[in-house]
Protein backbone atom coordinates (compact mmCIF):
# COMPACT_ATOMS: atom_id res chain seq x y z
CA UNK A 1 0.00 0.00 0.00
CA UNK A 2 3.00 2.32 0.43
CA UNK A 3 3.46 2.08 -3.36
CA UNK A 4 -0.12 3.19 -3.88
CA UNK A 5 0.40 6.04 -1.41
CA UNK A 6 3.51 7.15 -3.34
CA UNK A 7 1.49 7.20 -6.59
CA UNK A 8 -1.36 8.95 -4.76
CA UNK A 9 0.96 11.81 -3.84
CA UNK A 10 2.43 11.90 -7.38
CA UNK A 11 -1.07 12.29 -8.84
CA UNK A 12 -2.06 14.89 -6.21
CA UNK A 13 0.96 17.02 -7.21
CA UNK A 14 0.11 16.69 -10.95
CA UNK A 15 -3.52 17.63 -10.29
CA UNK A 16 -2.59 20.66 -8.21
CA UNK A 17 -0.07 21.90 -10.77
CA UNK A 18 -3.12 22.57 -12.97
CA UNK A 19 -5.60 23.60 -10.25
CA UNK A 20 -3.16 26.29 -9.10
CA UNK A 21 -1.83 27.44 -12.46
CA UNK A 22 -4.87 27.32 -14.77
CA UNK A 23 -6.71 30.18 -12.97
CA UNK A 24 -3.43 32.16 -13.17
CA UNK A 25 -3.48 31.67 -16.97
CA UNK A 26 -7.09 32.91 -16.94
CA UNK A 27 -5.89 36.08 -15.12
CA UNK A 28 -3.42 36.86 -17.94
CA UNK A 29 -5.83 35.71 -20.66
CA UNK A 30 -8.54 38.16 -19.45
CA UNK A 31 -6.28 41.07 -20.38
CA UNK A 32 -5.28 39.77 -23.84
CA UNK A 33 -6.67 41.75 -26.78
CA UNK A 34 -4.87 40.36 -29.86
CA UNK A 35 -6.05 37.27 -31.75
CA UNK A 36 -2.66 35.46 -31.84
CA UNK A 37 -2.22 35.90 -28.07
CA UNK A 38 -5.78 34.69 -27.46
CA UNK A 39 -5.19 31.52 -29.51
CA UNK A 40 -1.87 30.82 -27.72
CA UNK A 41 -3.58 31.05 -24.31
CA UNK A 42 -6.41 28.76 -25.48
CA UNK A 43 -3.85 26.10 -26.50
CA UNK A 44 -1.93 26.36 -23.20
CA UNK A 45 -5.16 26.17 -21.18
CA UNK A 46 -6.40 23.14 -23.10
CA UNK A 47 -3.12 21.23 -22.65
CA UNK A 48 -2.86 22.08 -18.95
CA UNK A 49 -6.48 21.04 -18.44
CA UNK A 50 -5.80 17.62 -20.07
CA UNK A 51 -2.79 17.01 -17.81
CA UNK A 52 -4.59 18.08 -14.64
CA UNK A 53 -7.56 15.85 -15.55
CA UNK A 54 -5.22 12.84 -15.72
CA UNK A 55 -3.78 13.93 -12.33
CA UNK A 56 -7.29 14.28 -10.88
CA UNK A 57 -8.45 10.85 -12.10
CA UNK A 58 -5.21 9.26 -10.82
CA UNK A 59 -5.71 10.96 -7.42
CA UNK A 60 -9.28 9.69 -7.13
CA UNK A 61 -8.46 6.12 -8.21
CA UNK A 62 -5.36 5.81 -5.98
CA UNK A 63 -7.24 7.51 -3.09
CA UNK A 64 -10.16 5.10 -3.40
CA UNK A 65 -7.70 2.18 -3.57
CA UNK A 66 -6.07 3.38 -0.31
CA UNK A 67 -9.49 3.92 1.25
CA UNK A 68 -11.01 0.54 0.45
CA UNK A 69 -7.77 -1.47 0.51
CA UNK A 70 -6.32 -0.06 3.72
CA UNK A 71 -8.58 2.32 5.61
CA UNK A 72 -11.92 0.54 5.36
CA UNK A 73 -13.80 0.48 7.63
CA UNK A 74 -12.26 3.73 8.96
CA UNK A 75 -10.97 3.36 12.54
CA UNK A 76 -13.20 4.79 15.28
CA UNK A 77 -13.01 8.59 15.38
CA UNK A 78 -11.33 9.23 11.97
CA UNK A 79 -13.47 12.27 11.26
CA UNK A 80 -10.55 13.83 9.34
CA UNK A 81 -11.23 11.33 6.56
CA UNK A 82 -14.86 12.42 6.15
CA UNK A 83 -13.87 16.09 6.02
CA UNK A 84 -11.07 15.30 3.56
CA UNK A 85 -13.53 13.53 1.24
CA UNK A 86 -15.90 16.49 1.49
CA UNK A 87 -13.09 18.85 0.45
CA UNK A 88 -12.22 16.49 -2.42
CA UNK A 89 -15.82 16.94 -3.66
CA UNK A 90 -15.29 20.74 -3.57
CA UNK A 91 -12.08 20.25 -5.59
CA UNK A 92 -13.95 18.21 -8.19
CA UNK A 93 -16.48 21.08 -8.41
CA UNK A 94 -13.59 23.53 -8.86
CA UNK A 95 -12.11 21.32 -11.60
CA UNK A 96 -15.44 21.34 -13.46
CA UNK A 97 -15.68 25.13 -13.00
CA UNK A 98 -12.21 25.41 -14.63
CA UNK A 99 -13.53 23.45 -17.59
CA UNK A 100 -16.49 25.85 -17.85
CA UNK A 101 -14.20 28.94 -17.73
CA UNK A 102 -11.95 27.34 -20.33
CA UNK A 103 -14.95 26.85 -22.62
CA UNK A 104 -15.96 30.52 -22.14
CA UNK A 105 -12.48 31.67 -23.16
CA UNK A 106 -12.40 29.27 -26.14
CA UNK A 107 -15.69 30.79 -27.36
CA UNK A 108 -14.29 34.33 -26.70
CA UNK A 109 -17.16 34.90 -24.23
CA UNK A 110 -15.39 35.23 -20.90
CA UNK A 111 -17.72 37.33 -18.69
CA UNK A 112 -15.25 37.74 -15.77
CA UNK A 113 -12.56 40.37 -15.13
CA UNK A 114 -8.94 39.40 -14.26
CA UNK A 115 -9.61 40.27 -10.58
CA UNK A 116 -12.24 37.52 -10.40
CA UNK A 117 -9.67 34.88 -11.40
CA UNK A 118 -7.11 36.33 -8.97
CA UNK A 119 -9.58 35.61 -6.13
CA UNK A 120 -10.61 32.22 -7.54
CA UNK A 121 -6.90 31.32 -7.64
CA UNK A 122 -6.77 31.28 -3.82
CA UNK A 123 -9.42 28.57 -3.44
CA UNK A 124 -7.34 25.47 -4.43
CA UNK A 125 -4.37 26.73 -2.37
CA UNK A 126 -6.52 26.95 0.79
CA UNK A 127 -8.09 23.54 0.16
CA UNK A 128 -4.64 22.02 -0.45
CA UNK A 129 -3.41 23.34 2.90
CA UNK A 130 -6.51 22.01 4.70
CA UNK A 131 -6.31 18.53 3.10
CA UNK A 132 -2.58 18.12 3.73
CA UNK A 133 -3.11 19.03 7.43
CA UNK A 134 -6.05 16.61 7.67
CA UNK A 135 -4.17 13.76 5.94
CA UNK A 136 -0.88 14.16 7.86
CA UNK A 137 -1.85 15.55 11.31
CA UNK A 138 -5.23 13.75 11.46
CA UNK A 139 -6.33 16.23 14.15
CA UNK A 140 -9.71 14.56 14.90
C1 LIG B 1 -11.09 10.40 -3.64
C2 LIG B 1 -10.14 11.18 -3.13
C3 LIG B 1 -9.17 10.71 -2.08
C4 LIG B 1 -9.25 9.61 -1.26
C5 LIG B 1 -10.33 8.54 -1.18
C6 LIG B 1 -8.05 9.62 -0.44
C7 LIG B 1 -7.74 8.69 0.51
C8 LIG B 1 -6.51 8.58 1.15
C9 LIG B 1 -6.15 7.55 2.09
C10 LIG B 1 -7.07 6.41 2.58
C11 LIG B 1 -4.87 7.78 2.49
C12 LIG B 1 -4.03 6.93 3.48
C13 LIG B 1 -4.00 7.67 4.80
C14 LIG B 1 -2.82 7.24 5.66
O1 LIG B 1 -2.24 6.21 5.42
O2 LIG B 1 -2.47 7.98 6.57
C15 LIG B 1 -4.43 8.98 1.80
C16 LIG B 1 -3.17 9.55 1.97
C17 LIG B 1 -2.86 10.84 1.59
N1 LIG B 1 -3.66 11.67 0.81
FE1 LIG B 1 -5.44 11.19 -0.02
N2 LIG B 1 -7.29 10.73 -0.77
C18 LIG B 1 -7.94 11.43 -1.75
C19 LIG B 1 -7.54 12.61 -2.33
C20 LIG B 1 -6.46 13.39 -1.86
C21 LIG B 1 -6.18 14.75 -2.23
C22 LIG B 1 -7.02 15.59 -3.19
C23 LIG B 1 -5.06 15.13 -1.54
C24 LIG B 1 -4.34 16.45 -1.51
C25 LIG B 1 -4.90 17.60 -1.71
C26 LIG B 1 -4.62 14.00 -0.77
C27 LIG B 1 -3.49 14.00 0.03
C28 LIG B 1 -3.01 12.89 0.70
C29 LIG B 1 -1.75 12.84 1.43
C30 LIG B 1 -0.73 13.98 1.57
C31 LIG B 1 -1.65 11.54 1.97
C32 LIG B 1 -0.49 10.97 2.79
C33 LIG B 1 -0.85 10.94 4.29
C34 LIG B 1 0.18 10.23 5.16
O3 LIG B 1 1.10 9.61 4.64
O4 LIG B 1 0.05 10.29 6.39
N3 LIG B 1 -5.51 12.96 -0.97
N4 LIG B 1 -5.44 9.44 1.01
PDB file of N, CA, C and O and ligand atoms in Angstrom, residues 1-2 4-6 8-9 11-13 15-16 19 56-72 80-81 84-85 87-89 91-92 124 127-138, ligand 1:
ATOM      1  N   UNK A   1       0.823  -1.225   0.000  1.00  0.00           N
ATOM      2  CA  UNK A   1       0.000   0.000   0.000  1.00  0.00           C
ATOM      3  C   UNK A   1       0.853   1.269   0.000  1.00  0.00           C
ATOM      4  O   UNK A   1       0.397   2.322  -0.429  1.00  0.00           O
ATOM      5  N   UNK A   2       2.119   1.140   0.471  1.00  0.00           N
ATOM      6  CA  UNK A   2       2.997   2.322   0.434  1.00  0.00           C
ATOM      7  C   UNK A   2       3.258   2.750  -1.008  1.00  0.00           C
ATOM      8  O   UNK A   2       3.397   3.938  -1.310  1.00  0.00           O
ATOM      9  N   UNK A   4       1.098   2.477  -3.432  1.00  0.00           N
ATOM     10  CA  UNK A   4      -0.121   3.194  -3.878  1.00  0.00           C
ATOM     11  C   UNK A   4      -0.102   4.611  -3.299  1.00  0.00           C
ATOM     12  O   UNK A   4      -0.458   5.588  -3.960  1.00  0.00           O
ATOM     13  N   UNK A   5       0.357   4.714  -2.038  1.00  0.00           N
ATOM     14  CA  UNK A   5       0.403   6.043  -1.406  1.00  0.00           C
ATOM     15  C   UNK A   5       1.385   6.952  -2.161  1.00  0.00           C
ATOM     16  O   UNK A   5       1.129   8.136  -2.369  1.00  0.00           O
ATOM     17  N   UNK A   6       2.523   6.356  -2.583  1.00  0.00           N
ATOM     18  CA  UNK A   6       3.509   7.146  -3.340  1.00  0.00           C
ATOM     19  C   UNK A   6       2.876   7.658  -4.640  1.00  0.00           C
ATOM     20  O   UNK A   6       3.009   8.839  -4.990  1.00  0.00           O
ATOM     21  N   UNK A   8      -0.311   8.015  -5.162  1.00  0.00           N
ATOM     22  CA  UNK A   8      -1.365   8.950  -4.757  1.00  0.00           C
ATOM     23  C   UNK A   8      -0.775  10.367  -4.668  1.00  0.00           C
ATOM     24  O   UNK A   8      -1.317  11.312  -5.231  1.00  0.00           O
ATOM     25  N   UNK A   9       0.359  10.484  -4.027  1.00  0.00           N
ATOM     26  CA  UNK A   9       0.965  11.814  -3.840  1.00  0.00           C
ATOM     27  C   UNK A   9       1.470  12.358  -5.184  1.00  0.00           C
ATOM     28  O   UNK A   9       1.315  13.546  -5.475  1.00  0.00           O
ATOM     29  N   UNK A  11       0.095  11.803  -8.100  1.00  0.00           N
ATOM     30  CA  UNK A  11      -1.069  12.293  -8.842  1.00  0.00           C
ATOM     31  C   UNK A  11      -1.621  13.576  -8.215  1.00  0.00           C
ATOM     32  O   UNK A  11      -2.079  14.469  -8.929  1.00  0.00           O
ATOM     33  N   UNK A  12      -1.588  13.667  -6.877  1.00  0.00           N
ATOM     34  CA  UNK A  12      -2.055  14.893  -6.207  1.00  0.00           C
ATOM     35  C   UNK A  12      -1.242  16.098  -6.706  1.00  0.00           C
ATOM     36  O   UNK A  12      -1.797  17.141  -7.055  1.00  0.00           O
ATOM     37  N   UNK A  13       0.092  15.909  -6.777  1.00  0.00           N
ATOM     38  CA  UNK A  13       0.955  17.023  -7.213  1.00  0.00           C
ATOM     39  C   UNK A  13       0.624  17.405  -8.661  1.00  0.00           C
ATOM     40  O   UNK A  13       0.495  18.592  -8.992  1.00  0.00           O
ATOM     41  N   UNK A  15      -2.199  16.993 -10.245  1.00  0.00           N
ATOM     42  CA  UNK A  15      -3.522  17.634 -10.292  1.00  0.00           C
ATOM     43  C   UNK A  15      -3.405  19.086  -9.855  1.00  0.00           C
ATOM     44  O   UNK A  15      -3.904  20.003 -10.503  1.00  0.00           O
ATOM     45  N   UNK A  16      -2.671  19.298  -8.753  1.00  0.00           N
ATOM     46  CA  UNK A  16      -2.588  20.656  -8.208  1.00  0.00           C
ATOM     47  C   UNK A  16      -1.756  21.591  -9.072  1.00  0.00           C
ATOM     48  O   UNK A  16      -1.966  22.804  -9.043  1.00  0.00           O
ATOM     49  N   UNK A  19      -4.590  22.859 -11.038  1.00  0.00           N
ATOM     50  CA  UNK A  19      -5.604  23.597 -10.251  1.00  0.00           C
ATOM     51  C   UNK A  19      -5.062  24.951  -9.799  1.00  0.00           C
ATOM     52  O   UNK A  19      -5.803  25.926  -9.670  1.00  0.00           O
ATOM     53  N   UNK A  56      -6.094  14.374 -11.733  1.00  0.00           N
ATOM     54  CA  UNK A  56      -7.295  14.283 -10.881  1.00  0.00           C
ATOM     55  C   UNK A  56      -7.839  12.861 -10.853  1.00  0.00           C
ATOM     56  O   UNK A  56      -8.148  12.317  -9.784  1.00  0.00           O
ATOM     57  N   UNK A  57      -7.914  12.232 -12.044  1.00  0.00           N
ATOM     58  CA  UNK A  57      -8.445  10.853 -12.099  1.00  0.00           C
ATOM     59  C   UNK A  57      -7.506   9.911 -11.336  1.00  0.00           C
ATOM     60  O   UNK A  57      -7.952   9.066 -10.556  1.00  0.00           O
ATOM     61  N   UNK A  58      -6.188  10.096 -11.533  1.00  0.00           N
ATOM     62  CA  UNK A  58      -5.212   9.262 -10.817  1.00  0.00           C
ATOM     63  C   UNK A  58      -5.340   9.439  -9.310  1.00  0.00           C
ATOM     64  O   UNK A  58      -5.263   8.475  -8.548  1.00  0.00           O
ATOM     65  N   UNK A  59      -5.548  10.692  -8.859  1.00  0.00           N
ATOM     66  CA  UNK A  59      -5.710  10.961  -7.418  1.00  0.00           C
ATOM     67  C   UNK A  59      -6.930  10.218  -6.878  1.00  0.00           C
ATOM     68  O   UNK A  59      -6.864   9.563  -5.826  1.00  0.00           O
ATOM     69  N   UNK A  60      -8.048  10.319  -7.613  1.00  0.00           N
ATOM     70  CA  UNK A  60      -9.279   9.686  -7.126  1.00  0.00           C
ATOM     71  C   UNK A  60      -9.134   8.165  -7.086  1.00  0.00           C
ATOM     72  O   UNK A  60      -9.475   7.531  -6.083  1.00  0.00           O
ATOM     73  N   UNK A  61      -8.571   7.585  -8.170  1.00  0.00           N
ATOM     74  CA  UNK A  61      -8.456   6.117  -8.206  1.00  0.00           C
ATOM     75  C   UNK A  61      -7.504   5.614  -7.119  1.00  0.00           C
ATOM     76  O   UNK A  61      -7.826   4.674  -6.380  1.00  0.00           O
ATOM     77  N   UNK A  62      -6.325   6.277  -7.000  1.00  0.00           N
ATOM     78  CA  UNK A  62      -5.365   5.806  -5.983  1.00  0.00           C
ATOM     79  C   UNK A  62      -5.917   6.054  -4.581  1.00  0.00           C
ATOM     80  O   UNK A  62      -5.723   5.245  -3.669  1.00  0.00           O
ATOM     81  N   UNK A  63      -6.638   7.197  -4.404  1.00  0.00           N
ATOM     82  CA  UNK A  63      -7.237   7.515  -3.094  1.00  0.00           C
ATOM     83  C   UNK A  63      -8.282   6.485  -2.708  1.00  0.00           C
ATOM     84  O   UNK A  63      -8.323   6.002  -1.571  1.00  0.00           O
ATOM     85  N   UNK A  64      -9.122   6.094  -3.700  1.00  0.00           N
ATOM     86  CA  UNK A  64     -10.162   5.101  -3.398  1.00  0.00           C
ATOM     87  C   UNK A  64      -9.534   3.739  -3.114  1.00  0.00           C
ATOM     88  O   UNK A  64     -10.004   2.989  -2.259  1.00  0.00           O
ATOM     89  N   UNK A  65      -8.439   3.436  -3.807  1.00  0.00           N
ATOM     90  CA  UNK A  65      -7.698   2.178  -3.565  1.00  0.00           C
ATOM     91  C   UNK A  65      -7.192   2.156  -2.112  1.00  0.00           C
ATOM     92  O   UNK A  65      -7.355   1.175  -1.379  1.00  0.00           O
ATOM     93  N   UNK A  66      -6.564   3.291  -1.695  1.00  0.00           N
ATOM     94  CA  UNK A  66      -6.074   3.379  -0.311  1.00  0.00           C
ATOM     95  C   UNK A  66      -7.236   3.243   0.673  1.00  0.00           C
ATOM     96  O   UNK A  66      -7.138   2.558   1.695  1.00  0.00           O
ATOM     97  N   UNK A  67      -8.341   3.902   0.326  1.00  0.00           N
ATOM     98  CA  UNK A  67      -9.490   3.921   1.249  1.00  0.00           C
ATOM     99  C   UNK A  67     -10.052   2.513   1.451  1.00  0.00           C
ATOM    100  O   UNK A  67     -10.196   2.050   2.582  1.00  0.00           O
ATOM    101  N   UNK A  68     -10.338   1.832   0.316  1.00  0.00           N
ATOM    102  CA  UNK A  68     -11.009   0.537   0.446  1.00  0.00           C
ATOM    103  C   UNK A  68     -10.027  -0.618   0.678  1.00  0.00           C
ATOM    104  O   UNK A  68     -10.403  -1.659   1.211  1.00  0.00           O
ATOM    105  N   UNK A  69      -8.739  -0.404   0.317  1.00  0.00           N
ATOM    106  CA  UNK A  69      -7.767  -1.469   0.511  1.00  0.00           C
ATOM    107  C   UNK A  69      -7.067  -1.393   1.860  1.00  0.00           C
ATOM    108  O   UNK A  69      -6.412  -2.339   2.268  1.00  0.00           O
ATOM    109  N   UNK A  70      -7.162  -0.261   2.533  1.00  0.00           N
ATOM    110  CA  UNK A  70      -6.321  -0.060   3.718  1.00  0.00           C
ATOM    111  C   UNK A  70      -7.101   0.547   4.879  1.00  0.00           C
ATOM    112  O   UNK A  70      -6.925   0.169   6.029  1.00  0.00           O
ATOM    113  N   UNK A  71      -7.940   1.526   4.564  1.00  0.00           N
ATOM    114  CA  UNK A  71      -8.577   2.317   5.606  1.00  0.00           C
ATOM    115  C   UNK A  71     -10.061   2.016   5.752  1.00  0.00           C
ATOM    116  O   UNK A  71     -10.807   2.851   6.236  1.00  0.00           O
ATOM    117  N   UNK A  72     -10.495   0.827   5.283  1.00  0.00           N
ATOM    118  CA  UNK A  72     -11.920   0.536   5.357  1.00  0.00           C
ATOM    119  C   UNK A  72     -12.160  -0.711   6.170  1.00  0.00           C
ATOM    120  O   UNK A  72     -11.513  -1.715   5.924  1.00  0.00           O
ATOM    121  N   UNK A  80     -11.356  13.111  10.336  1.00  0.00           N
ATOM    122  CA  UNK A  80     -10.553  13.831   9.343  1.00  0.00           C
ATOM    123  C   UNK A  80     -10.809  13.296   7.942  1.00  0.00           C
ATOM    124  O   UNK A  80     -10.821  14.047   6.972  1.00  0.00           O
ATOM    125  N   UNK A  81     -11.052  11.966   7.864  1.00  0.00           N
ATOM    126  CA  UNK A  81     -11.227  11.329   6.564  1.00  0.00           C
ATOM    127  C   UNK A  81     -12.508  11.825   5.889  1.00  0.00           C
ATOM    128  O   UNK A  81     -12.526  12.135   4.703  1.00  0.00           O
ATOM    129  N   UNK A  84     -11.950  15.310   4.738  1.00  0.00           N
ATOM    130  CA  UNK A  84     -11.067  15.296   3.559  1.00  0.00           C
ATOM    131  C   UNK A  84     -11.879  14.944   2.308  1.00  0.00           C
ATOM    132  O   UNK A  84     -11.759  15.608   1.279  1.00  0.00           O
ATOM    133  N   UNK A  85     -12.748  13.939   2.411  1.00  0.00           N
ATOM    134  CA  UNK A  85     -13.525  13.526   1.240  1.00  0.00           C
ATOM    135  C   UNK A  85     -14.482  14.637   0.810  1.00  0.00           C
ATOM    136  O   UNK A  85     -14.711  14.860  -0.382  1.00  0.00           O
ATOM    137  N   UNK A  87     -13.908  17.850   1.151  1.00  0.00           N
ATOM    138  CA  UNK A  87     -13.090  18.852   0.454  1.00  0.00           C
ATOM    139  C   UNK A  87     -12.692  18.360  -0.942  1.00  0.00           C
ATOM    140  O   UNK A  87     -12.576  19.166  -1.878  1.00  0.00           O
ATOM    141  N   UNK A  88     -12.526  17.038  -1.092  1.00  0.00           N
ATOM    142  CA  UNK A  88     -12.221  16.493  -2.422  1.00  0.00           C
ATOM    143  C   UNK A  88     -13.411  16.758  -3.361  1.00  0.00           C
ATOM    144  O   UNK A  88     -13.228  17.109  -4.531  1.00  0.00           O
ATOM    145  N   UNK A  89     -14.640  16.651  -2.829  1.00  0.00           N
ATOM    146  CA  UNK A  89     -15.819  16.943  -3.663  1.00  0.00           C
ATOM    147  C   UNK A  89     -15.794  18.405  -4.113  1.00  0.00           C
ATOM    148  O   UNK A  89     -16.108  18.721  -5.269  1.00  0.00           O
ATOM    149  N   UNK A  91     -13.131  20.163  -4.558  1.00  0.00           N
ATOM    150  CA  UNK A  91     -12.080  20.246  -5.589  1.00  0.00           C
ATOM    151  C   UNK A  91     -12.592  19.775  -6.948  1.00  0.00           C
ATOM    152  O   UNK A  91     -12.268  20.364  -7.982  1.00  0.00           O
ATOM    153  N   UNK A  92     -13.398  18.705  -6.926  1.00  0.00           N
ATOM    154  CA  UNK A  92     -13.952  18.205  -8.193  1.00  0.00           C
ATOM    155  C   UNK A  92     -14.855  19.295  -8.801  1.00  0.00           C
ATOM    156  O   UNK A  92     -14.823  19.557 -10.003  1.00  0.00           O
ATOM    157  N   UNK A 124      -8.037  26.771  -4.519  1.00  0.00           N
ATOM    158  CA  UNK A 124      -7.344  25.470  -4.427  1.00  0.00           C
ATOM    159  C   UNK A 124      -6.172  25.493  -3.453  1.00  0.00           C
ATOM    160  O   UNK A 124      -5.882  24.473  -2.810  1.00  0.00           O
ATOM    161  N   UNK A 127      -7.616  24.924   0.003  1.00  0.00           N
ATOM    162  CA  UNK A 127      -8.092  23.540   0.160  1.00  0.00           C
ATOM    163  C   UNK A 127      -6.900  22.586   0.261  1.00  0.00           C
ATOM    164  O   UNK A 127      -6.909  21.638   1.056  1.00  0.00           O
ATOM    165  N   UNK A 128      -5.848  22.863  -0.518  1.00  0.00           N
ATOM    166  CA  UNK A 128      -4.641  22.020  -0.449  1.00  0.00           C
ATOM    167  C   UNK A 128      -4.069  22.028   0.966  1.00  0.00           C
ATOM    168  O   UNK A 128      -3.776  20.976   1.542  1.00  0.00           O
ATOM    169  N   UNK A 129      -3.954  23.221   1.538  1.00  0.00           N
ATOM    170  CA  UNK A 129      -3.412  23.339   2.899  1.00  0.00           C
ATOM    171  C   UNK A 129      -4.269  22.532   3.878  1.00  0.00           C
ATOM    172  O   UNK A 129      -3.755  21.755   4.691  1.00  0.00           O
ATOM    173  N   UNK A 130      -5.603  22.702   3.766  1.00  0.00           N
ATOM    174  CA  UNK A 130      -6.508  22.012   4.697  1.00  0.00           C
ATOM    175  C   UNK A 130      -6.378  20.491   4.547  1.00  0.00           C
ATOM    176  O   UNK A 130      -6.258  19.767   5.541  1.00  0.00           O
ATOM    177  N   UNK A 131      -6.347  19.986   3.290  1.00  0.00           N
ATOM    178  CA  UNK A 131      -6.313  18.525   3.095  1.00  0.00           C
ATOM    179  C   UNK A 131      -4.979  17.944   3.574  1.00  0.00           C
ATOM    180  O   UNK A 131      -4.949  16.880   4.196  1.00  0.00           O
ATOM    181  N   UNK A 132      -3.886  18.657   3.304  1.00  0.00           N
ATOM    182  CA  UNK A 132      -2.577  18.115   3.734  1.00  0.00           C
ATOM    183  C   UNK A 132      -2.534  18.040   5.268  1.00  0.00           C
ATOM    184  O   UNK A 132      -2.080  17.041   5.838  1.00  0.00           O
ATOM    185  N   UNK A 133      -3.077  19.081   5.954  1.00  0.00           N
ATOM    186  CA  UNK A 133      -3.109  19.033   7.429  1.00  0.00           C
ATOM    187  C   UNK A 133      -3.982  17.862   7.891  1.00  0.00           C
ATOM    188  O   UNK A 133      -3.598  17.079   8.766  1.00  0.00           O
ATOM    189  N   UNK A 134      -5.149  17.701   7.264  1.00  0.00           N
ATOM    190  CA  UNK A 134      -6.047  16.611   7.667  1.00  0.00           C
ATOM    191  C   UNK A 134      -5.381  15.246   7.455  1.00  0.00           C
ATOM    192  O   UNK A 134      -5.442  14.373   8.333  1.00  0.00           O
ATOM    193  N   UNK A 135      -4.728  15.073   6.275  1.00  0.00           N
ATOM    194  CA  UNK A 135      -4.168  13.760   5.939  1.00  0.00           C
ATOM    195  C   UNK A 135      -2.929  13.426   6.772  1.00  0.00           C
ATOM    196  O   UNK A 135      -2.686  12.267   7.085  1.00  0.00           O
ATOM    197  N   UNK A 136      -2.145  14.440   7.145  1.00  0.00           N
ATOM    198  CA  UNK A 136      -0.884  14.157   7.856  1.00  0.00           C
ATOM    199  C   UNK A 136      -1.068  14.241   9.378  1.00  0.00           C
ATOM    200  O   UNK A 136      -0.682  13.344  10.109  1.00  0.00           O
ATOM    201  N   UNK A 137      -1.712  15.353   9.849  1.00  0.00           N
ATOM    202  CA  UNK A 137      -1.852  15.546  11.312  1.00  0.00           C
ATOM    203  C   UNK A 137      -3.001  14.687  11.862  1.00  0.00           C
ATOM    204  O   UNK A 137      -2.950  14.241  12.993  1.00  0.00           O
ATOM    205  N   UNK A 138      -4.015  14.475  11.034  1.00  0.00           N
ATOM    206  CA  UNK A 138      -5.232  13.750  11.455  1.00  0.00           C
ATOM    207  C   UNK A 138      -5.705  14.285  12.807  1.00  0.00           C
ATOM    208  O   UNK A 138      -5.702  13.567  13.818  1.00  0.00           O
TER     209      UNK A 138
HETATM  210  C1  LIG B   1     -11.090  10.400  -3.637  1.00  0.00           C
HETATM  211  C2  LIG B   1     -10.140  11.175  -3.134  1.00  0.00           C
HETATM  212  C3  LIG B   1      -9.167  10.712  -2.081  1.00  0.00           C
HETATM  213  C4  LIG B   1      -9.250   9.613  -1.262  1.00  0.00           C
HETATM  214  C5  LIG B   1     -10.330   8.540  -1.177  1.00  0.00           C
HETATM  215  C6  LIG B   1      -8.046   9.622  -0.441  1.00  0.00           C
HETATM  216  C7  LIG B   1      -7.737   8.687   0.513  1.00  0.00           C
HETATM  217  C8  LIG B   1      -6.514   8.581   1.154  1.00  0.00           C
HETATM  218  C9  LIG B   1      -6.146   7.554   2.095  1.00  0.00           C
HETATM  219  C10 LIG B   1      -7.069   6.414   2.579  1.00  0.00           C
HETATM  220  C11 LIG B   1      -4.870   7.784   2.489  1.00  0.00           C
HETATM  221  C12 LIG B   1      -4.025   6.935   3.483  1.00  0.00           C
HETATM  222  C13 LIG B   1      -3.999   7.670   4.801  1.00  0.00           C
HETATM  223  C14 LIG B   1      -2.825   7.237   5.659  1.00  0.00           C
HETATM  224  O1  LIG B   1      -2.240   6.209   5.417  1.00  0.00           O
HETATM  225  O2  LIG B   1      -2.474   7.983   6.568  1.00  0.00           O
HETATM  226  C15 LIG B   1      -4.427   8.979   1.804  1.00  0.00           C
HETATM  227  C16 LIG B   1      -3.166   9.551   1.967  1.00  0.00           C
HETATM  228  C17 LIG B   1      -2.862  10.838   1.593  1.00  0.00           C
HETATM  229  N1  LIG B   1      -3.663  11.668   0.815  1.00  0.00           N
HETATM  230 FE1  LIG B   1      -5.438  11.190  -0.024  1.00  0.00          FE
HETATM  231  N2  LIG B   1      -7.291  10.728  -0.767  1.00  0.00           N
HETATM  232  C18 LIG B   1      -7.943  11.433  -1.754  1.00  0.00           C
HETATM  233  C19 LIG B   1      -7.540  12.613  -2.328  1.00  0.00           C
HETATM  234  C20 LIG B   1      -6.464  13.385  -1.857  1.00  0.00           C
HETATM  235  C21 LIG B   1      -6.182  14.746  -2.229  1.00  0.00           C
HETATM  236  C22 LIG B   1      -7.023  15.589  -3.191  1.00  0.00           C
HETATM  237  C23 LIG B   1      -5.064  15.133  -1.540  1.00  0.00           C
HETATM  238  C24 LIG B   1      -4.339  16.454  -1.509  1.00  0.00           C
HETATM  239  C25 LIG B   1      -4.899  17.603  -1.712  1.00  0.00           C
HETATM  240  C26 LIG B   1      -4.620  14.002  -0.770  1.00  0.00           C
HETATM  241  C27 LIG B   1      -3.494  14.004   0.030  1.00  0.00           C
HETATM  242  C28 LIG B   1      -3.009  12.889   0.700  1.00  0.00           C
HETATM  243  C29 LIG B   1      -1.745  12.836   1.428  1.00  0.00           C
HETATM  244  C30 LIG B   1      -0.728  13.977   1.570  1.00  0.00           C
HETATM  245  C31 LIG B   1      -1.650  11.538   1.967  1.00  0.00           C
HETATM  246  C32 LIG B   1      -0.493  10.965   2.792  1.00  0.00           C
HETATM  247  C33 LIG B   1      -0.851  10.940   4.289  1.00  0.00           C
HETATM  248  C34 LIG B   1       0.177  10.231   5.162  1.00  0.00           C
HETATM  249  O3  LIG B   1       1.104   9.609   4.642  1.00  0.00           O
HETATM  250  O4  LIG B   1       0.052  10.285   6.387  1.00  0.00           O
HETATM  251  N3  LIG B   1      -5.511  12.961  -0.975  1.00  0.00           N
HETATM  252  N4  LIG B   1      -5.438   9.438   1.007  1.00  0.00           N
END
